[in-house]
Amino acid sequence: MPHLTHLTRLAHPYRAARFTRPTGRSRRSTALLGAAVLAVIAVGCSTPAEKDGPEPAGPVRSGSAAAVPAGLPGMPPVLDPEDLYAADRPGKLSPVVKDFPSRVYVPNTLSNTVTVIDPETYKVVDTIRVGVQPQHVVPSWDLRTLWVNNNRGHSLTPIDPATGEAGEPVEVHDPYNLYFTPDGRYAVVMASLDRELVFRDPHTMHRIKTVPVSCYGVNHADFSADGRYFIVSCEFSGELLKVDTERLEVIAQQKLPFHGAMPQDVKISPDGRTFYIADMTAHGMWVLDGEKFTTPNLLPTGKGAHGLYISRDSKEMYITNRGEGTISVFDFAQDRLAKKWRLPGGGSPDMGGVSADGKVLWLSGRYNSEVYAIGTADGKLRARIPVGGGPHGLAVYPQPGRYSLGHTGVFR
C-alpha cells in the first residue's frame, strides 16, 4: 500500500503553529585505506569550510608512500573502511549532543503533531503542533537541529533538541523526506509529488539547485562509502536513481524487475559493498551493487517491507515488515536472514531507529496510532505507547555519530 501521505489530502491551509503542551564491504581500499586513523567530530553550526567545522577529507597517506585518493571533498574521513558505522557505537556521542535529553520524536501525519516520548519511562512528555502531514523528524548534518518534514504543509519546523522547543516553520515545498550530503554542503529535499530533488542550504534551507526527475515518488536514499554518489528510491514508479553528489545530477536510472514494485528505505552495508532497498509490494529487500548499478536481486523478508536499521555493533540490520507486524533480522557476516520477531497482537512497524545504547529498537506503528519499543537482544516488545494518528518517521535522539546524513537518523 502507498504511504498515508499519498492517500490522504488535507484541504485546510497550513497555519504556522507553535507547540502546545499536554496536560497530563565495496572495501574501496583504494579510496579509503588509511582513513581509519582519522576521527573528526562534527561540531558547530558552521559549514565544513568554516572555523570549527569538520576538516576537509583531503588526500590521505597509508603506511606506504603511495597517496590514496580521497572521497568527497569536505567529507569527514571514514574511520574504518571495513565499517562505515564505526562512529555509531554505544556511548560515542558527539560533544555537540552529549547533554541533550534522550527523547523519541514521533511525527503524526494525521494529527499534525509530534509526540515526544521519554525512552526511560516510556511516557509521553510533550506534544508539539507542527504543519500539515509531518512525515519524518530529521537530525541536521551538524546535529544541532531536528527538522520536521511537513509534507503537505510545505514547510520544515525546526526543533531544538536541547530544549524541545519548536521554532518558526521555514517554507519548503513538498518536503516528504530530507537528507544531507556527507560534506555538509547541501540539504537534499525529496520532493515526492513535485518529482524533484531539491538541493538547499543546510541551515537556511534556501534553494540552490532543483533537479527534476522522470521517476515518480522519490522518497529515501543513502550515500556511497566515499560519498560521491547516492542511491534514491522512487516509490510510485518502482525505480532507482543514482545521483552524483558533486555534480548534483542523476547519472543512472533503472526500473526494478517486479511488477508494481514500491521501493522504500535505502541502506548501505557496513563494508560499503552493497545497497539494500526495502520494497513494500515485493515483500523483501533488493540487493544492489551501487558501483555497477546492475539489476538487483530480491531477498524476501516479509509482507510490506519498509524500514532498514543497522545495529550498534554493525553486525545486523533490522527490516520492518509493516504488512504483517514483524521485524526480520539480517546477519551481515552470514549474508542471510537470521531470525524474525513478531509483535504480539500484531501491528504495523514502520520507521524509527535504534537507541543510543543499542538495546532498544524504536518503531512507529503506522496504522495503529502507536509506537513500539523492542529489545534488540531478544526481539521482545518492551512497550506499546499510544500516540497521534498515522505515526511515521520517528527519530530517536540523540544517537552516536559524528554527523547526520538525514532521514530518521543515519549517522557516520
Short mmCIF file of C-alpha atoms in Angstrom, two decimals:
data_model
loop_
_atom_site.label_atom_id
_atom_site.label_comp_id
_atom_site.label_asym_id
_atom_site.label_seq_id
_atom_site.Cartn_x
_atom_site.Cartn_y
_atom_site.Cartn_z
CA MET A 1 0.00 0.00 0.00
CA PRO A 2 1.18 3.57 -0.61
CA HIS A 3 2.21 5.86 2.23
CA LEU A 4 -0.63 7.55 4.08
CA THR A 5 0.61 10.91 2.81
CA HIS A 6 -0.29 9.94 -0.75
CA LEU A 7 -3.68 8.54 0.23
CA THR A 8 -4.72 11.50 2.37
CA ARG A 9 -5.10 15.05 1.15
CA LEU A 10 -5.91 17.54 3.90
CA ALA A 11 -7.69 20.53 2.41
CA HIS A 12 -7.22 23.19 5.06
CA PRO A 13 -4.24 25.54 4.58
CA TYR A 14 -1.17 25.31 6.77
CA ARG A 15 -1.12 27.65 9.72
CA ALA A 16 2.21 28.32 11.41
CA ALA A 17 1.54 26.85 14.84
CA ARG A 18 3.75 26.95 17.87
CA PHE A 19 3.95 23.93 20.13
CA THR A 20 1.44 23.19 22.88
CA ARG A 21 1.97 21.08 25.94
CA PRO A 22 -0.49 18.37 27.04
CA THR A 23 -1.90 18.27 30.44
CA GLY A 24 -1.14 15.05 31.76
CA ARG A 25 32.14 -4.41 2.21
CA SER A 26 32.90 -2.44 -1.54
CA ARG A 27 36.02 -2.17 0.68
CA ARG A 28 37.05 0.57 -1.69
CA SER A 29 40.52 0.39 -0.16
CA THR A 30 41.98 2.46 -2.95
CA ALA A 31 39.79 5.33 -1.83
CA LEU A 32 39.53 4.80 1.90
CA LEU A 33 42.64 2.99 3.20
CA GLY A 34 44.41 4.94 5.87
CA ALA A 35 41.34 6.96 6.82
CA ALA A 36 40.67 4.75 9.82
CA VAL A 37 43.22 6.62 11.91
CA LEU A 38 41.44 9.91 11.44
CA ALA A 39 38.46 10.90 13.60
CA VAL A 40 36.63 14.14 13.05
CA ILE A 41 33.95 15.42 15.38
CA ALA A 42 31.23 17.44 13.66
CA VAL A 43 30.84 20.50 15.87
CA GLY A 44 29.41 23.94 15.47
CA CYS A 45 26.68 25.11 13.14
CA SER A 46 29.20 26.27 10.56
CA THR A 47 29.72 24.73 7.17
CA PRO A 48 32.72 22.40 6.71
CA ALA A 49 34.87 25.17 5.28
CA GLU A 50 34.27 27.48 8.23
CA LYS A 51 36.04 27.66 11.55
CA ASP A 52 35.36 24.82 13.97
CA GLY A 53 33.76 22.66 11.26
CA PRO A 54 34.98 19.19 10.29
CA GLU A 55 38.29 19.13 8.48
CA PRO A 56 38.13 18.50 4.72
CA ALA A 57 38.87 14.91 3.73
CA GLY A 58 41.88 15.64 1.57
CA PRO A 59 44.34 13.02 0.26
CA VAL A 60 45.46 10.61 2.98
CA ARG A 61 48.65 8.57 3.02
CA SER A 62 48.72 4.95 4.04
CA GLY A 63 51.62 3.15 5.67
CA SER A 64 53.31 3.10 2.27
CA ALA A 65 54.50 6.14 0.41
CA ALA A 66 51.64 5.98 -2.07
CA ALA A 67 48.95 8.63 -1.81
CA VAL A 68 45.40 7.35 -1.52
CA PRO A 69 42.65 9.25 -3.40
CA ALA A 70 40.14 10.96 -1.12
CA GLY A 71 36.39 10.64 -1.01
CA LEU A 72 34.01 13.53 -1.50
CA PRO A 73 35.94 16.75 -0.75
CA GLY A 74 34.97 18.13 2.65
CA MET A 75 33.54 14.85 3.92
CA PRO A 76 34.85 13.75 7.32
CA PRO A 77 37.24 10.82 6.71
CA VAL A 78 35.85 7.32 7.11
CA LEU A 79 37.01 5.90 10.44
CA ASP A 80 37.14 2.29 9.27
CA PRO A 81 36.90 1.30 5.58
CA GLU A 82 35.51 -2.06 6.68
CA ASP A 83 32.76 -0.46 8.79
CA LEU A 84 31.07 2.76 7.72
CA TYR A 85 29.14 2.79 11.01
CA ALA A 86 32.21 2.65 13.26
CA ALA A 87 31.33 6.06 14.73
CA ASP A 88 27.90 4.80 15.84
CA ARG A 89 28.99 2.59 18.75
CA PRO A 90 27.21 2.90 22.12
CA GLY A 91 28.49 5.82 24.13
CA LYS A 92 30.14 7.59 21.17
CA LEU A 93 28.02 10.72 21.49
CA SER A 94 29.40 13.82 19.86
CA PRO A 95 30.23 16.70 22.24
CA VAL A 96 27.51 18.58 20.35
CA VAL A 97 24.75 16.27 21.62
CA LYS A 98 26.09 14.73 24.84
CA ASP A 99 23.99 17.00 27.07
CA PHE A 100 20.75 16.73 25.07
CA PRO A 101 17.91 14.91 26.87
CA SER A 102 17.18 11.47 25.42
CA ARG A 103 13.84 11.57 23.61
CA VAL A 104 11.82 9.82 20.90
CA TYR A 105 10.17 12.25 18.46
CA VAL A 106 7.14 10.87 16.63
CA PRO A 107 5.58 12.77 13.68
CA ASN A 108 1.84 12.02 13.41
CA THR A 109 0.77 12.55 9.79
CA LEU A 110 -2.97 12.63 10.52
CA SER A 111 -2.77 14.70 13.72
CA ASN A 112 -0.27 17.34 12.54
CA THR A 113 1.70 16.89 15.73
CA VAL A 114 4.96 15.48 17.04
CA THR A 115 4.64 13.28 20.11
CA VAL A 116 7.69 13.37 22.41
CA ILE A 117 8.43 10.25 24.48
CA ASP A 118 10.85 9.76 27.38
CA PRO A 119 12.54 6.43 26.48
CA GLU A 120 13.42 5.74 30.11
CA THR A 121 9.84 5.84 31.36
CA TYR A 122 8.02 5.07 28.07
CA LYS A 123 5.80 8.07 28.84
CA VAL A 124 4.66 10.88 26.55
CA VAL A 125 6.16 14.09 27.90
CA ASP A 126 5.15 16.61 25.23
CA THR A 127 3.07 17.19 22.13
CA ILE A 128 4.26 19.74 19.57
CA ARG A 129 1.90 21.17 16.97
CA VAL A 130 3.51 21.39 13.54
CA GLY A 131 2.42 21.73 9.90
CA VAL A 132 0.17 19.57 7.73
CA GLN A 133 1.19 15.92 7.33
CA PRO A 134 4.52 15.73 9.17
CA GLN A 135 6.32 12.72 7.67
CA HIS A 136 9.80 12.47 9.23
CA VAL A 137 11.81 14.04 12.04
CA VAL A 138 15.31 14.53 10.63
CA PRO A 139 18.54 15.37 12.52
CA SER A 140 20.59 18.05 10.76
CA TRP A 141 24.10 17.35 9.44
CA ASP A 142 25.67 19.35 12.30
CA LEU A 143 23.47 17.51 14.86
CA ARG A 144 22.09 20.75 16.34
CA THR A 145 18.57 20.80 14.89
CA LEU A 146 15.70 18.38 14.30
CA TRP A 147 13.71 19.22 11.17
CA VAL A 148 10.06 18.13 10.99
CA ASN A 149 9.06 17.49 7.35
CA ASN A 150 5.56 18.97 6.96
CA ASN A 151 4.88 17.40 3.58
CA ARG A 152 1.50 18.95 2.66
CA GLY A 153 2.12 21.99 4.84
CA HIS A 154 5.07 22.80 2.56
CA SER A 155 7.34 23.68 5.45
CA LEU A 156 10.02 22.44 7.82
CA THR A 157 9.59 23.00 11.55
CA PRO A 158 12.90 23.22 13.48
CA ILE A 159 13.06 21.71 16.95
CA ASP A 160 15.89 22.49 19.35
CA PRO A 161 16.83 19.06 20.81
CA ALA A 162 18.48 20.75 23.79
CA THR A 163 15.21 22.31 24.96
CA GLY A 164 12.48 20.56 22.98
CA GLU A 165 11.24 23.94 21.77
CA ALA A 166 9.87 24.34 18.24
CA GLY A 167 10.92 27.33 16.18
CA GLU A 168 9.20 29.19 13.35
CA PRO A 169 8.47 27.00 10.30
CA VAL A 170 10.61 27.50 7.19
CA GLU A 171 8.83 27.49 3.83
CA VAL A 172 9.94 24.48 1.76
CA HIS A 173 7.71 22.96 -0.91
CA ASP A 174 6.77 19.25 -0.74
CA PRO A 175 9.36 18.10 1.83
CA TYR A 176 8.46 14.42 2.01
CA ASN A 177 11.94 13.49 3.25
CA LEU A 178 15.23 15.21 3.94
CA TYR A 179 18.89 14.21 3.63
CA PHE A 180 22.28 15.93 3.88
CA THR A 181 25.30 15.41 1.66
CA PRO A 182 28.27 13.87 3.54
CA ASP A 183 30.30 17.07 3.25
CA GLY A 184 27.53 19.04 4.97
CA ARG A 185 27.25 21.36 2.00
CA TYR A 186 23.67 20.67 0.95
CA ALA A 187 20.34 19.61 2.36
CA VAL A 188 18.55 17.35 -0.13
CA VAL A 189 14.76 17.61 -0.10
CA MET A 190 12.93 14.60 -1.51
CA ALA A 191 10.04 16.43 -3.18
CA SER A 192 7.98 13.34 -3.89
CA LEU A 193 4.91 14.77 -5.62
CA ASP A 194 6.88 17.58 -7.30
CA ARG A 195 9.14 14.91 -8.82
CA GLU A 196 12.26 16.80 -7.85
CA LEU A 197 15.46 16.54 -5.84
CA VAL A 198 15.95 19.99 -4.36
CA PHE A 199 19.40 20.93 -3.06
CA ARG A 200 19.24 23.63 -0.39
CA ASP A 201 21.43 25.45 2.10
CA PRO A 202 21.55 23.11 5.13
CA HIS A 203 20.92 25.94 7.61
CA THR A 204 18.64 28.50 5.93
CA MET A 205 17.04 25.98 3.53
CA HIS A 206 17.33 28.48 0.70
CA ARG A 207 17.01 26.72 -2.67
CA ILE A 208 20.33 26.25 -4.51
CA LYS A 209 19.53 23.81 -7.31
CA THR A 210 16.47 21.88 -8.43
CA VAL A 211 16.91 18.58 -10.24
CA PRO A 212 13.71 17.37 -11.96
CA VAL A 213 13.42 13.58 -12.16
CA SER A 214 11.44 11.40 -14.57
CA CYS A 215 10.54 8.82 -11.92
CA TYR A 216 7.61 9.27 -9.55
CA GLY A 217 7.72 9.32 -5.76
CA VAL A 218 11.33 9.99 -4.72
CA ASN A 219 11.44 9.19 -1.03
CA HIS A 220 14.54 7.52 0.51
CA ALA A 221 18.28 7.44 -0.12
CA ASP A 222 21.74 6.53 1.16
CA PHE A 223 25.27 7.54 0.20
CA SER A 224 28.22 5.52 -1.06
CA ALA A 225 31.21 4.89 1.18
CA ASP A 226 33.20 7.69 -0.46
CA GLY A 227 30.19 10.00 -0.55
CA ARG A 228 30.50 10.65 -4.27
CA TYR A 229 27.08 9.30 -5.19
CA PHE A 230 23.80 8.28 -3.59
CA ILE A 231 21.03 5.85 -4.45
CA VAL A 232 17.43 7.10 -4.41
CA SER A 233 14.22 5.03 -4.36
CA CYS A 234 11.19 6.13 -6.41
CA GLU A 235 8.16 4.64 -4.71
CA PHE A 236 5.37 5.04 -7.26
CA SER A 237 7.18 4.18 -10.47
CA GLY A 238 9.26 1.35 -8.98
CA GLU A 239 12.61 2.83 -9.97
CA LEU A 240 16.04 3.60 -8.57
CA LEU A 241 18.24 6.61 -9.28
CA LYS A 242 21.98 7.06 -8.95
CA VAL A 243 22.90 10.67 -8.25
CA ASP A 244 26.34 12.31 -8.46
CA THR A 245 26.90 14.22 -5.19
CA GLU A 246 29.38 16.73 -6.64
CA ARG A 247 27.64 17.41 -9.95
CA LEU A 248 24.17 17.32 -8.35
CA GLU A 249 22.66 15.37 -11.21
CA VAL A 250 21.18 11.96 -11.97
CA ILE A 251 23.76 9.76 -13.68
CA ALA A 252 21.86 6.45 -13.90
CA GLN A 253 18.31 5.14 -13.60
CA GLN A 254 16.67 1.73 -13.67
CA LYS A 255 13.27 0.07 -13.33
CA LEU A 256 13.05 -2.67 -10.73
CA PRO A 257 12.25 -6.14 -12.18
CA PHE A 258 8.98 -6.60 -10.29
CA HIS A 259 5.53 -5.54 -11.47
CA GLY A 260 4.17 -2.89 -9.11
CA ALA A 261 7.44 -2.53 -7.16
CA MET A 262 7.32 0.13 -4.42
CA PRO A 263 10.89 0.69 -3.13
CA GLN A 264 11.18 2.36 0.27
CA ASP A 265 14.09 2.75 2.69
CA VAL A 266 17.67 2.53 1.40
CA LYS A 267 20.71 1.48 3.43
CA ILE A 268 24.35 0.71 2.59
CA SER A 269 26.14 -2.27 4.16
CA PRO A 270 28.84 -1.63 6.79
CA ASP A 271 31.61 -2.62 4.35
CA GLY A 272 30.23 -0.31 1.67
CA ARG A 273 29.83 -3.08 -0.89
CA THR A 274 26.07 -3.30 -1.10
CA PHE A 275 22.93 -1.20 -1.02
CA TYR A 276 19.72 -2.67 0.36
CA ILE A 277 16.33 -1.27 -0.68
CA ALA A 278 13.15 -2.33 1.13
CA ASP A 279 10.16 -2.94 -1.16
CA MET A 280 6.62 -2.76 0.17
CA THR A 281 4.93 -4.76 -2.60
CA ALA A 282 7.77 -7.15 -3.47
CA HIS A 283 7.76 -8.01 0.28
CA GLY A 284 11.52 -8.01 0.68
CA MET A 285 14.64 -6.01 0.01
CA TRP A 286 16.60 -5.53 -3.17
CA VAL A 287 20.34 -6.24 -3.02
CA LEU A 288 22.18 -3.78 -5.25
CA ASP A 289 25.77 -3.26 -6.39
CA GLY A 290 25.85 0.52 -6.26
CA GLU A 291 29.08 0.87 -8.25
CA LYS A 292 27.92 -1.21 -11.21
CA PHE A 293 24.25 -0.29 -10.74
CA THR A 294 23.23 -3.55 -12.36
CA THR A 295 19.82 -5.21 -11.86
CA PRO A 296 19.48 -6.05 -8.13
CA ASN A 297 18.33 -9.35 -6.65
CA LEU A 298 15.32 -9.65 -4.36
CA LEU A 299 15.63 -11.15 -0.87
CA PRO A 300 12.14 -11.87 0.58
CA THR A 301 11.73 -10.70 4.19
CA GLY A 302 8.02 -10.29 4.90
CA LYS A 303 4.85 -8.55 3.80
CA GLY A 304 5.20 -4.81 3.37
CA ALA A 305 8.97 -4.49 3.91
CA HIS A 306 9.58 -0.86 4.72
CA GLY A 307 12.35 0.36 7.06
CA LEU A 308 16.04 -0.65 7.42
CA TYR A 309 18.14 -0.04 10.57
CA ILE A 310 21.71 -1.05 11.44
CA SER A 311 22.56 -2.46 14.88
CA ARG A 312 25.06 -0.59 17.05
CA ASP A 313 27.72 -3.28 16.50
CA SER A 314 27.18 -3.19 12.72
CA LYS A 315 26.52 -6.93 12.71
CA GLU A 316 22.81 -6.93 11.96
CA MET A 317 20.13 -4.99 10.12
CA TYR A 318 16.53 -4.78 11.25
CA ILE A 319 13.89 -4.85 8.49
CA THR A 320 10.35 -3.76 9.37
CA ASN A 321 7.61 -5.74 7.62
CA ARG A 322 4.75 -3.32 8.01
CA GLY A 323 2.11 -5.50 6.40
CA GLU A 324 2.49 -8.44 8.78
CA GLY A 325 3.63 -6.93 12.08
CA THR A 326 7.12 -8.45 12.08
CA ILE A 327 10.78 -7.43 12.07
CA SER A 328 13.29 -9.52 10.13
CA VAL A 329 16.92 -9.57 11.28
CA PHE A 330 19.62 -9.78 8.60
CA ASP A 331 23.08 -11.07 9.57
CA PHE A 332 25.80 -9.30 7.54
CA ALA A 333 28.56 -11.85 8.23
CA GLN A 334 26.34 -14.78 7.24
CA ASP A 335 24.69 -12.81 4.44
CA ARG A 336 21.26 -14.15 5.32
CA LEU A 337 18.13 -13.57 7.37
CA ALA A 338 18.87 -14.95 10.83
CA LYS A 339 15.57 -14.51 12.65
CA LYS A 340 12.16 -12.86 12.67
CA TRP A 341 10.41 -11.12 15.55
CA ARG A 342 6.61 -10.89 15.67
CA LEU A 343 4.74 -8.17 17.54
CA PRO A 344 2.29 -9.80 19.96
CA GLY A 345 -1.24 -8.94 18.88
CA GLY A 346 0.01 -7.60 15.54
CA GLY A 347 0.91 -4.10 14.48
CA SER A 348 2.31 -2.03 11.62
CA PRO A 349 6.03 -1.43 12.33
CA ASP A 350 7.24 1.33 10.05
CA MET A 351 10.06 3.84 10.57
CA GLY A 352 12.29 4.57 13.55
CA GLY A 353 15.75 3.99 14.94
CA VAL A 354 17.96 2.27 17.49
CA SER A 355 18.53 3.67 21.00
CA ALA A 356 21.90 5.24 21.77
CA ASP A 357 22.94 2.18 23.79
CA GLY A 358 21.74 -0.20 21.06
CA LYS A 359 19.38 -2.09 23.37
CA VAL A 360 16.04 -0.91 22.02
CA LEU A 361 14.62 -0.63 18.51
CA TRP A 362 12.00 2.13 18.39
CA LEU A 363 9.39 1.95 15.61
CA SER A 364 6.20 3.78 14.71
CA GLY A 365 3.02 1.76 14.24
CA ARG A 366 1.76 3.50 11.11
CA TYR A 367 -1.79 2.19 11.04
CA ASN A 368 -2.26 1.66 14.77
CA SER A 369 -1.54 5.10 16.27
CA GLU A 370 1.17 3.66 18.50
CA VAL A 371 4.92 3.30 18.97
CA TYR A 372 6.80 0.06 19.72
CA ALA A 373 9.89 -0.34 21.89
CA ILE A 374 11.53 -3.69 21.05
CA GLY A 375 14.52 -5.25 22.82
CA THR A 376 17.30 -5.94 20.34
CA ALA A 377 18.72 -8.82 22.41
CA ASP A 378 15.58 -10.95 22.25
CA GLY A 379 13.07 -9.19 20.00
CA LYS A 380 10.56 -8.88 22.82
CA LEU A 381 8.14 -5.98 22.97
CA ARG A 382 9.03 -3.73 25.92
CA ALA A 383 6.34 -1.12 25.44
CA ARG A 384 3.43 -0.16 23.20
CA ILE A 385 2.77 3.57 23.52
CA PRO A 386 -0.34 5.37 22.16
CA VAL A 387 0.44 8.41 20.01
CA GLY A 388 -1.35 10.52 17.37
CA GLY A 389 -2.82 9.38 14.09
CA GLY A 390 -0.60 7.99 11.34
CA PRO A 391 2.77 7.97 13.16
CA HIS A 392 5.60 7.74 10.64
CA GLY A 393 9.31 8.66 10.58
CA LEU A 394 10.17 8.82 14.27
CA ALA A 395 13.64 9.87 15.40
CA VAL A 396 15.48 8.61 18.47
CA TYR A 397 17.71 11.44 19.63
CA PRO A 398 20.49 11.90 20.41
CA GLN A 399 22.38 9.00 18.86
CA PRO A 400 26.11 8.25 18.47
CA GLY A 401 27.83 9.55 15.36
CA ARG A 402 29.89 12.48 14.08
CA TYR A 403 27.35 13.84 11.57
CA SER A 404 23.91 13.05 10.18
CA LEU A 405 23.01 12.10 6.62
CA GLY A 406 19.35 12.73 7.41
CA HIS A 407 16.17 10.65 7.27
CA THR A 408 15.25 9.48 10.81
CA GLY A 409 18.93 9.44 11.75
CA VAL A 410 21.63 7.92 9.55
CA PHE A 411 24.89 8.71 11.30
CA ARG A 412 28.52 8.26 10.26
#
